[in-house]
């Protein structure tokens, strides 16, 4: 069983992904970490030296490889907003789960994180505007949406695991 977690930065994709993978007794991969391994440099450096276009090409190639492996995958916040990535996510047979968070929750979770290139460039209002522009793109590829504001990461992972089990049971019926 596998799952892909999408959502804006600070929605909990990596934290929940690790817990979900543990609950499913499978591996967890973070797409951003896979890109860093492949490039041999941090994402902020890739953005600064080569630009977003180069990063998105590398992201797509890495996504295609990751989709072939078992386990739970946490994507970057911008991954499903790029058409070729959205198509790959939709065409895969892997359930895509969109983790959402309210505006203030998002700001609180990311405001002091210097590892996120967009946080360094955007003020809070611009960050929330970007989040809102991406919502329809996330919705277009998601099979399940979970609001994370009032739940712990463990509760979210449990909810996803229950949903995945229901999906598997429905397929067997």
Coordinates of C-alpha atoms in Angstrom, one line a residue:
X1 CA 0.0 0.0 0.0
X2 CA 1.3 3.5 -0.9
X3 CA 0.1 7.1 -0.5
X4 CA 1.2 10.5 -1.7
X5 CA 0.8 13.5 0.6
X6 CA 0.4 17.0 -1.0
X7 CA -0.3 20.4 0.4
X8 CA 1.1 23.8 1.0
X9 CA 4.2 24.3 3.0
X10 CA 3.6 23.8 6.7
X11 CA 0.6 21.5 6.2
X12 CA 2.4 18.6 7.9
X13 CA 3.3 16.4 4.9
X14 CA 6.6 15.2 6.1
X15 CA 5.7 14.7 9.7
X16 CA 2.5 12.9 8.9
X17 CA 4.2 11.0 6.1
X18 CA 6.7 9.5 8.5
X19 CA 4.0 8.5 11.0
X20 CA 1.8 7.0 8.2
X21 CA 4.7 5.0 6.8
X22 CA 5.4 3.6 10.2
X23 CA 1.8 2.7 10.7
X24 CA 1.7 1.0 7.3
X25 CA 5.1 -0.7 8.0
X26 CA 6.6 0.8 4.8
X27 CA 9.2 3.3 3.8
X28 CA 8.7 7.1 3.8
X29 CA 10.4 9.4 1.2
X30 CA 10.3 13.2 1.1
X31 CA 10.5 14.5 -2.5
X32 CA 12.5 17.5 -1.4
X33 CA 15.0 15.3 0.4
X34 CA 15.3 13.1 -2.7
X35 CA 16.0 16.2 -4.8
X36 CA 18.7 17.3 -2.4
X37 CA 20.3 13.9 -2.5
X38 CA 20.2 13.9 -6.3
X39 CA 21.5 17.5 -6.7
X40 CA 24.1 17.3 -3.8
X41 CA 23.0 20.7 -2.6
X42 CA 20.1 22.3 -0.6
X43 CA 17.0 23.4 -2.4
X44 CA 17.7 27.0 -1.5
X45 CA 21.0 26.8 -3.3
X46 CA 19.4 25.1 -6.3
X47 CA 16.9 28.0 -6.5
X48 CA 19.6 30.6 -6.0
X49 CA 22.1 29.2 -8.5
X50 CA 19.9 27.6 -11.2
X51 CA 16.4 29.1 -10.7
X52 CA 12.9 27.6 -10.2
X53 CA 12.7 26.2 -13.7
X54 CA 15.7 24.0 -13.2
X55 CA 14.4 22.9 -9.8
X56 CA 11.0 22.0 -11.3
X57 CA 12.6 19.9 -14.0
X58 CA 14.7 18.1 -11.4
X59 CA 11.6 17.7 -9.2
X60 CA 9.6 16.1 -12.0
X61 CA 12.4 13.6 -12.8
X62 CA 12.7 12.7 -9.2
X63 CA 8.9 12.4 -8.8
X64 CA 8.7 9.9 -11.7
X65 CA 11.4 7.8 -10.0
X66 CA 9.7 8.0 -6.6
X67 CA 6.3 6.9 -8.0
X68 CA 7.9 3.6 -9.0
X69 CA 8.9 2.8 -5.4
X70 CA 6.8 1.5 -2.6
X71 CA 5.9 3.5 0.5
X72 CA 4.6 6.9 1.4
X73 CA 5.8 10.0 -0.5
X74 CA 5.6 13.5 0.9
X75 CA 5.8 16.0 -2.0
X76 CA 7.0 19.6 -2.0
X77 CA 4.3 22.3 -1.7
X78 CA 4.7 23.3 -5.3
X79 CA 4.9 19.8 -6.8
X80 CA 1.2 19.4 -7.9
X81 CA 1.1 23.0 -9.2
X82 CA 3.3 22.1 -12.2
X83 CA 1.2 20.6 -15.0
X84 CA 3.5 17.7 -15.8
X85 CA 3.6 16.7 -12.1
X86 CA -0.1 17.0 -11.7
X87 CA -0.6 14.7 -14.7
X88 CA 1.8 12.2 -13.3
X89 CA 0.1 12.3 -9.9
X90 CA -3.3 11.8 -11.4
X91 CA -2.2 9.0 -13.7
X92 CA -0.6 7.1 -10.9
X93 CA -2.7 4.5 -9.1
X94 CA -1.5 5.8 -5.8
X95 CA -4.0 7.6 -3.6
X96 CA -3.2 11.3 -3.2
X97 CA -4.0 12.9 0.1
X98 CA -4.2 16.8 0.4
X99 CA -3.3 18.1 3.8
X100 CA -4.8 21.6 4.4
X101 CA -4.2 24.2 7.1
X102 CA -5.8 27.5 7.9
X103 CA -4.0 30.7 7.0
X104 CA -2.8 31.6 10.6
X105 CA -1.7 28.0 11.2
X106 CA 0.3 28.1 8.0
X107 CA 2.0 31.3 9.0
X108 CA 2.8 30.1 12.5
X109 CA 4.3 26.8 11.2
X110 CA 6.6 28.3 8.6
X111 CA 7.5 31.9 9.7
X112 CA 10.9 31.0 11.2
X113 CA 11.9 28.3 8.7
X114 CA 14.8 29.5 6.7
X115 CA 15.0 26.3 4.7
X116 CA 11.9 27.2 2.7
X117 CA 12.9 29.4 -0.3
X118 CA 9.4 31.1 -0.6
X119 CA 9.2 32.0 3.0
X120 CA 12.4 34.0 2.6
X121 CA 11.0 35.9 -0.4
X122 CA 7.3 36.6 0.6
X123 CA 5.6 38.5 3.3
X124 CA 2.8 36.7 5.2
X125 CA 0.0 38.3 3.0
X126 CA 1.8 37.2 -0.2
X127 CA 2.4 33.7 1.2
X128 CA -1.3 33.3 2.0
X129 CA -2.2 34.6 -1.5
X130 CA 0.1 32.0 -3.0
X131 CA -1.5 29.3 -0.8
X132 CA -5.0 30.3 -2.0
X133 CA -4.0 30.3 -5.7
X134 CA -2.7 26.8 -5.3
X135 CA -5.8 25.3 -3.6
X136 CA -7.7 24.5 -6.8
X137 CA -4.5 22.8 -8.2
X138 CA -4.3 20.6 -5.0
X139 CA -8.0 19.8 -5.2
X140 CA -7.7 18.7 -8.8
X141 CA -5.3 15.8 -8.0
X142 CA -6.5 14.9 -4.4
X143 CA -8.4 11.7 -3.7
X144 CA -8.9 12.7 0.0
X145 CA -8.6 16.1 1.8
X146 CA -7.8 16.4 5.5
X147 CA -7.8 19.7 7.5
X148 CA -4.9 19.5 9.9
X149 CA -5.5 22.5 12.1
X150 CA -7.3 20.7 15.0
X151 CA -5.6 17.3 14.7
X152 CA -2.2 16.0 15.9
X153 CA 0.0 14.4 13.3
X154 CA -0.7 11.0 14.8
X155 CA -4.4 11.6 14.4
X156 CA -4.0 12.6 10.8
X157 CA -1.9 9.6 10.0
X158 CA -4.5 7.4 11.7
X159 CA -7.3 9.0 9.7
X160 CA -5.4 8.4 6.4
X161 CA -4.6 4.8 7.4
X162 CA -8.3 4.1 8.1
X163 CA -9.3 5.6 4.8
X164 CA -6.7 3.6 2.9
X165 CA -8.0 0.4 4.6
X166 CA -11.5 1.3 3.6
X167 CA -10.4 1.8 0.0
X168 CA -8.6 -1.5 0.0
X169 CA -11.7 -3.3 1.4
X170 CA -13.9 -1.6 -1.2
X171 CA -11.7 -2.9 -4.0
X172 CA -11.8 -6.4 -2.6
X173 CA -15.6 -6.5 -2.5

